[in-house]
Amino acid sequence: MSLIYVMDPMCSWCYAFQPHLRDMISRLRPGIRIFCYMGGLAPDNDQPMADEMQQAIAQTWHEIEQRTGTPFNHEFWKQCQPRRSTYPACRAVISADLISNGSGMLMAEAIQTAYYREARNPSDLAVLTDLAEEIGLNRKRFSSQMYSEKTAQTLFEDLDFCQQHGIQGFPFLGLETKKGIQVICAGYCSRDQLLQRCASLELI
């Protein structure tokens, strides 16, 4: 049995969902695998994020904080120059996993911590490289992997997978079946909801 998880490391709802996912994974029955795909919310763009979008995303952070209790460092909007691009962060997760199998999720969590708690900008390559080193990867190898054809192709395949299966809302978790992907959650759900749904499918 296989689970399909689609996320974007710069998706604030994915950040709020991450502790629930980690708890669920720790409870999975033996033999169940989980495959992670990048959602790619926003393509490469070096331009500063428009003020209106900054305000909208900042408001979303407050809403998530109030609804879930997930902590955010709102100083990010004062200390950093936001850019509307999540592809570099997605490539960073892919690169980490290609360098060391299993390191992709570690990188995703490192990006979330840096972005949402430490007010560090994951749109900057220097920040992503620092994070790679912090989780134990070689800086030069990571930088090279970020710009490799394999990383670019993997991101393209992830985006194509999402398009083919109509996956748009993140986080997305589904069970792969012979008839297709059975949705467990499409968007944020609470820890109790997630565990209840997984229990009903006999995954935990």
PDB file of N, CA, C and O in Angstrom, residues 8-48:
ATOM      1  N   ASP A   8       3.831  21.865  -0.660  1.00  0.00           N
ATOM      2  CA  ASP A   8       4.791  22.866  -1.088  1.00  0.00           C
ATOM      3  C   ASP A   8       5.445  23.387   0.181  1.00  0.00           C
ATOM      4  O   ASP A   8       4.734  23.731   1.134  1.00  0.00           O
ATOM      5  N   PRO A   9       6.773  23.423   0.250  1.00  0.00           N
ATOM      6  CA  PRO A   9       7.423  23.844   1.494  1.00  0.00           C
ATOM      7  C   PRO A   9       7.119  25.284   1.884  1.00  0.00           C
ATOM      8  O   PRO A   9       7.341  25.663   3.035  1.00  0.00           O
ATOM      9  N   MET A  10       6.593  26.083   0.939  1.00  0.00           N
ATOM     10  CA  MET A  10       6.219  27.464   1.261  1.00  0.00           C
ATOM     11  C   MET A  10       4.697  27.634   1.325  1.00  0.00           C
ATOM     12  O   MET A  10       4.183  28.743   1.218  1.00  0.00           O
ATOM     13  N   CYS A  11       3.997  26.533   1.522  1.00  0.00           N
ATOM     14  CA  CYS A  11       2.552  26.559   1.740  1.00  0.00           C
ATOM     15  C   CYS A  11       2.311  26.607   3.244  1.00  0.00           C
ATOM     16  O   CYS A  11       2.701  25.696   3.968  1.00  0.00           O
ATOM     17  N   SER A  12       1.671  27.667   3.721  1.00  0.00           N
ATOM     18  CA  SER A  12       1.499  27.845   5.168  1.00  0.00           C
ATOM     19  C   SER A  12       0.571  26.800   5.773  1.00  0.00           C
ATOM     20  O   SER A  12       0.752  26.394   6.929  1.00  0.00           O
ATOM     21  N   TRP A  13      -0.411  26.325   5.011  1.00  0.00           N
ATOM     22  CA  TRP A  13      -1.281  25.262   5.527  1.00  0.00           C
ATOM     23  C   TRP A  13      -0.524  23.948   5.639  1.00  0.00           C
ATOM     24  O   TRP A  13      -0.779  23.134   6.538  1.00  0.00           O
ATOM     25  N   CYS A  14       0.443  23.715   4.719  1.00  0.00           N
ATOM     26  CA  CYS A  14       1.282  22.515   4.807  1.00  0.00           C
ATOM     27  C   CYS A  14       2.140  22.565   6.068  1.00  0.00           C
ATOM     28  O   CYS A  14       2.375  21.537   6.716  1.00  0.00           O
ATOM     29  N   TYR A  15       2.618  23.758   6.400  1.00  0.00           N
ATOM     30  CA  TYR A  15       3.405  23.943   7.619  1.00  0.00           C
ATOM     31  C   TYR A  15       2.575  23.587   8.848  1.00  0.00           C
ATOM     32  O   TYR A  15       3.048  22.876   9.747  1.00  0.00           O
ATOM     33  N   ALA A  16       1.330  24.028   8.887  1.00  0.00           N
ATOM     34  CA  ALA A  16       0.460  23.711  10.024  1.00  0.00           C
ATOM     35  C   ALA A  16       0.120  22.226  10.083  1.00  0.00           C
ATOM     36  O   ALA A  16      -0.085  21.661  11.164  1.00  0.00           O
ATOM     37  N   PHE A  17       0.105  21.587   8.921  1.00  0.00           N
ATOM     38  CA  PHE A  17      -0.259  20.171   8.823  1.00  0.00           C
ATOM     39  C   PHE A  17       0.911  19.249   9.146  1.00  0.00           C
ATOM     40  O   PHE A  17       0.706  18.089   9.528  1.00  0.00           O
ATOM     41  N   GLN A  18       2.143  19.742   9.034  1.00  0.00           N
ATOM     42  CA  GLN A  18       3.330  18.894   9.143  1.00  0.00           C
ATOM     43  C   GLN A  18       3.397  18.077  10.435  1.00  0.00           C
ATOM     44  O   GLN A  18       3.706  16.871  10.388  1.00  0.00           O
ATOM     45  N   PRO A  19       3.114  18.643  11.613  1.00  0.00           N
ATOM     46  CA  PRO A  19       3.156  17.819  12.835  1.00  0.00           C
ATOM     47  C   PRO A  19       2.148  16.669  12.815  1.00  0.00           C
ATOM     48  O   PRO A  19       2.421  15.583  13.327  1.00  0.00           O
ATOM     49  N   HIS A  20       0.986  16.904  12.219  1.00  0.00           N
ATOM     50  CA  HIS A  20      -0.025  15.847  12.124  1.00  0.00           C
ATOM     51  C   HIS A  20       0.466  14.731  11.200  1.00  0.00           C
ATOM     52  O   HIS A  20       0.284  13.536  11.480  1.00  0.00           O
ATOM     53  N   LEU A  21       1.086  15.132  10.092  1.00  0.00           N
ATOM     54  CA  LEU A  21       1.614  14.153   9.139  1.00  0.00           C
ATOM     55  C   LEU A  21       2.699  13.311   9.798  1.00  0.00           C
ATOM     56  O   LEU A  21       2.713  12.081   9.661  1.00  0.00           O
ATOM     57  N   ARG A  22       3.604  13.961  10.526  1.00  0.00           N
ATOM     58  CA  ARG A  22       4.691  13.249  11.185  1.00  0.00           C
ATOM     59  C   ARG A  22       4.134  12.236  12.185  1.00  0.00           C
ATOM     60  O   ARG A  22       4.617  11.103  12.267  1.00  0.00           O
ATOM     61  N   ASP A  23       3.105  12.636  12.929  1.00  0.00           N
ATOM     62  CA  ASP A  23       2.478  11.733  13.898  1.00  0.00           C
ATOM     63  C   ASP A  23       1.835  10.546  13.193  1.00  0.00           C
ATOM     64  O   ASP A  23       1.968   9.399  13.609  1.00  0.00           O
ATOM     65  N   MET A  24       1.145  10.829  12.098  1.00  0.00           N
ATOM     66  CA  MET A  24       0.485   9.777  11.335  1.00  0.00           C
ATOM     67  C   MET A  24       1.501   8.783  10.784  1.00  0.00           C
ATOM     68  O   MET A  24       1.309   7.564  10.874  1.00  0.00           O
ATOM     69  N   ILE A  25       2.610   9.290  10.247  1.00  0.00           N
ATOM     70  CA  ILE A  25       3.636   8.417   9.680  1.00  0.00           C
ATOM     71  C   ILE A  25       4.201   7.480  10.743  1.00  0.00           C
ATOM     72  O   ILE A  25       4.469   6.305  10.482  1.00  0.00           O
ATOM     73  N   SER A  26       4.365   7.991  11.952  1.00  0.00           N
ATOM     74  CA  SER A  26       4.916   7.172  13.041  1.00  0.00           C
ATOM     75  C   SER A  26       3.982   6.027  13.427  1.00  0.00           C
ATOM     76  O   SER A  26       4.411   5.061  14.063  1.00  0.00           O
ATOM     77  N   ARG A  27       2.707   6.129  13.037  1.00  0.00           N
ATOM     78  CA  ARG A  27       1.718   5.120  13.402  1.00  0.00           C
ATOM     79  C   ARG A  27       1.377   4.158  12.255  1.00  0.00           C
ATOM     80  O   ARG A  27       0.599   3.226  12.449  1.00  0.00           O
ATOM     81  N   LEU A  28       1.913   4.397  11.067  1.00  0.00           N
ATOM     82  CA  LEU A  28       1.554   3.589   9.908  1.00  0.00           C
ATOM     83  C   LEU A  28       1.881   2.118  10.116  1.00  0.00           C
ATOM     84  O   LEU A  28       2.891   1.772  10.729  1.00  0.00           O
ATOM     85  N   ARG A  29       1.021   1.277   9.590  1.00  0.00           N
ATOM     86  CA  ARG A  29       1.268  -0.160   9.636  1.00  0.00           C
ATOM     87  C   ARG A  29       2.510  -0.486   8.819  1.00  0.00           C
ATOM     88  O   ARG A  29       2.815   0.188   7.827  1.00  0.00           O
ATOM     89  N   PRO A  30       3.263  -1.531   9.195  1.00  0.00           N
ATOM     90  CA  PRO A  30       4.471  -1.920   8.454  1.00  0.00           C
ATOM     91  C   PRO A  30       4.158  -2.184   6.982  1.00  0.00           C
ATOM     92  O   PRO A  30       3.118  -2.745   6.645  1.00  0.00           O
ATOM     93  N   GLY A  31       5.065  -1.759   6.137  1.00  0.00           N
ATOM     94  CA  GLY A  31       4.918  -2.029   4.708  1.00  0.00           C
ATOM     95  C   GLY A  31       4.234  -0.937   3.917  1.00  0.00           C
ATOM     96  O   GLY A  31       4.214  -0.979   2.684  1.00  0.00           O
ATOM     97  N   ILE A  32       3.659   0.050   4.601  1.00  0.00           N
ATOM     98  CA  ILE A  32       3.000   1.150   3.896  1.00  0.00           C
ATOM     99  C   ILE A  32       4.045   2.213   3.573  1.00  0.00           C
ATOM    100  O   ILE A  32       4.730   2.720   4.456  1.00  0.00           O
ATOM    101  N   ARG A  33       4.160   2.545   2.308  1.00  0.00           N
ATOM    102  CA  ARG A  33       5.142   3.542   1.867  1.00  0.00           C
ATOM    103  C   ARG A  33       4.441   4.879   1.625  1.00  0.00           C
ATOM    104  O   ARG A  33       3.244   4.922   1.333  1.00  0.00           O
ATOM    105  N   ILE A  34       5.217   5.964   1.741  1.00  0.00           N
ATOM    106  CA  ILE A  34       4.664   7.279   1.461  1.00  0.00           C
ATOM    107  C   ILE A  34       5.568   7.972   0.453  1.00  0.00           C
ATOM    108  O   ILE A  34       6.792   8.001   0.607  1.00  0.00           O
ATOM    109  N   PHE A  35       4.959   8.486  -0.601  1.00  0.00           N
ATOM    110  CA  PHE A  35       5.685   9.180  -1.654  1.00  0.00           C
ATOM    111  C   PHE A  35       5.296  10.655  -1.631  1.00  0.00           C
ATOM    112  O   PHE A  35       4.104  10.987  -1.625  1.00  0.00           O
ATOM    113  N   CYS A  36       6.305  11.515  -1.615  1.00  0.00           N
ATOM    114  CA  CYS A  36       6.067  12.949  -1.510  1.00  0.00           C
ATOM    115  C   CYS A  36       6.303  13.629  -2.855  1.00  0.00           C
ATOM    116  O   CYS A  36       7.334  13.402  -3.506  1.00  0.00           O
ATOM    117  N   TYR A  37       5.355  14.449  -3.257  1.00  0.00           N
ATOM    118  CA  TYR A  37       5.451  15.215  -4.496  1.00  0.00           C
ATOM    119  C   TYR A  37       5.386  16.703  -4.175  1.00  0.00           C
ATOM    120  O   TYR A  37       4.678  17.111  -3.245  1.00  0.00           O
ATOM    121  N   MET A  38       6.094  17.491  -4.980  1.00  0.00           N
ATOM    122  CA  MET A  38       6.069  18.941  -4.803  1.00  0.00           C
ATOM    123  C   MET A  38       4.890  19.557  -5.566  1.00  0.00           C
ATOM    124  O   MET A  38       4.660  19.224  -6.732  1.00  0.00           O
ATOM    125  N   GLY A  39       4.178  20.460  -4.896  1.00  0.00           N
ATOM    126  CA  GLY A  39       3.016  21.076  -5.514  1.00  0.00           C
ATOM    127  C   GLY A  39       3.346  22.261  -6.403  1.00  0.00           C
ATOM    128  O   GLY A  39       2.621  22.565  -7.345  1.00  0.00           O
ATOM    129  N   GLY A  40       4.450  22.954  -6.109  1.00  0.00           N
ATOM    130  CA  GLY A  40       4.865  24.068  -6.970  1.00  0.00           C
ATOM    131  C   GLY A  40       3.824  25.163  -7.072  1.00  0.00           C
ATOM    132  O   GLY A  40       3.253  25.392  -8.134  1.00  0.00           O
ATOM    133  N   LEU A  41       3.589  25.864  -5.989  1.00  0.00           N
ATOM    134  CA  LEU A  41       2.540  26.895  -5.970  1.00  0.00           C
ATOM    135  C   LEU A  41       2.824  28.062  -6.910  1.00  0.00           C
ATOM    136  O   LEU A  41       1.909  28.606  -7.525  1.00  0.00           O
ATOM    137  N   ALA A  42       4.090  28.468  -7.007  1.00  0.00           N
ATOM    138  CA  ALA A  42       4.397  29.662  -7.802  1.00  0.00           C
ATOM    139  C   ALA A  42       5.724  29.474  -8.535  1.00  0.00           C
ATOM    140  O   ALA A  42       6.734  29.144  -7.917  1.00  0.00           O
ATOM    141  N   PRO A  43       5.742  29.703  -9.862  1.00  0.00           N
ATOM    142  CA  PRO A  43       6.962  29.502 -10.654  1.00  0.00           C
ATOM    143  C   PRO A  43       8.042  30.544 -10.349  1.00  0.00           C
ATOM    144  O   PRO A  43       7.818  31.502  -9.617  1.00  0.00           O
ATOM    145  N   ASP A  44       9.214  30.346 -10.938  1.00  0.00           N
ATOM    146  CA  ASP A  44      10.352  31.229 -10.701  1.00  0.00           C
ATOM    147  C   ASP A  44      10.011  32.679 -11.039  1.00  0.00           C
ATOM    148  O   ASP A  44       9.421  32.972 -12.080  1.00  0.00           O
ATOM    149  N   ASN A  45      10.396  33.569 -10.131  1.00  0.00           N
ATOM    150  CA  ASN A  45      10.123  34.990 -10.305  1.00  0.00           C
ATOM    151  C   ASN A  45      11.033  35.774  -9.365  1.00  0.00           C
ATOM    152  O   ASN A  45      10.979  35.591  -8.149  1.00  0.00           O
ATOM    153  N   ASP A  46      11.864  36.637  -9.922  1.00  0.00           N
ATOM    154  CA  ASP A  46      12.790  37.426  -9.112  1.00  0.00           C
ATOM    155  C   ASP A  46      12.206  38.761  -8.664  1.00  0.00           C
ATOM    156  O   ASP A  46      12.843  39.506  -7.917  1.00  0.00           O
ATOM    157  N   GLN A  47      11.000  39.047  -9.114  1.00  0.00           N
ATOM    158  CA  GLN A  47      10.392  40.338  -8.775  1.00  0.00           C
ATOM    159  C   GLN A  47       9.842  40.329  -7.345  1.00  0.00           C
ATOM    160  O   GLN A  47       9.344  39.308  -6.869  1.00  0.00           O
ATOM    161  N   PRO A  48       9.928  41.468  -6.649  1.00  0.00           N
ATOM    162  CA  PRO A  48       9.337  41.553  -5.305  1.00  0.00           C
ATOM    163  C   PRO A  48       7.843  41.254  -5.345  1.00  0.00           C
ATOM    164  O   PRO A  48       7.154  41.592  -6.317  1.00  0.00           O
TER     165      PRO A  48
END
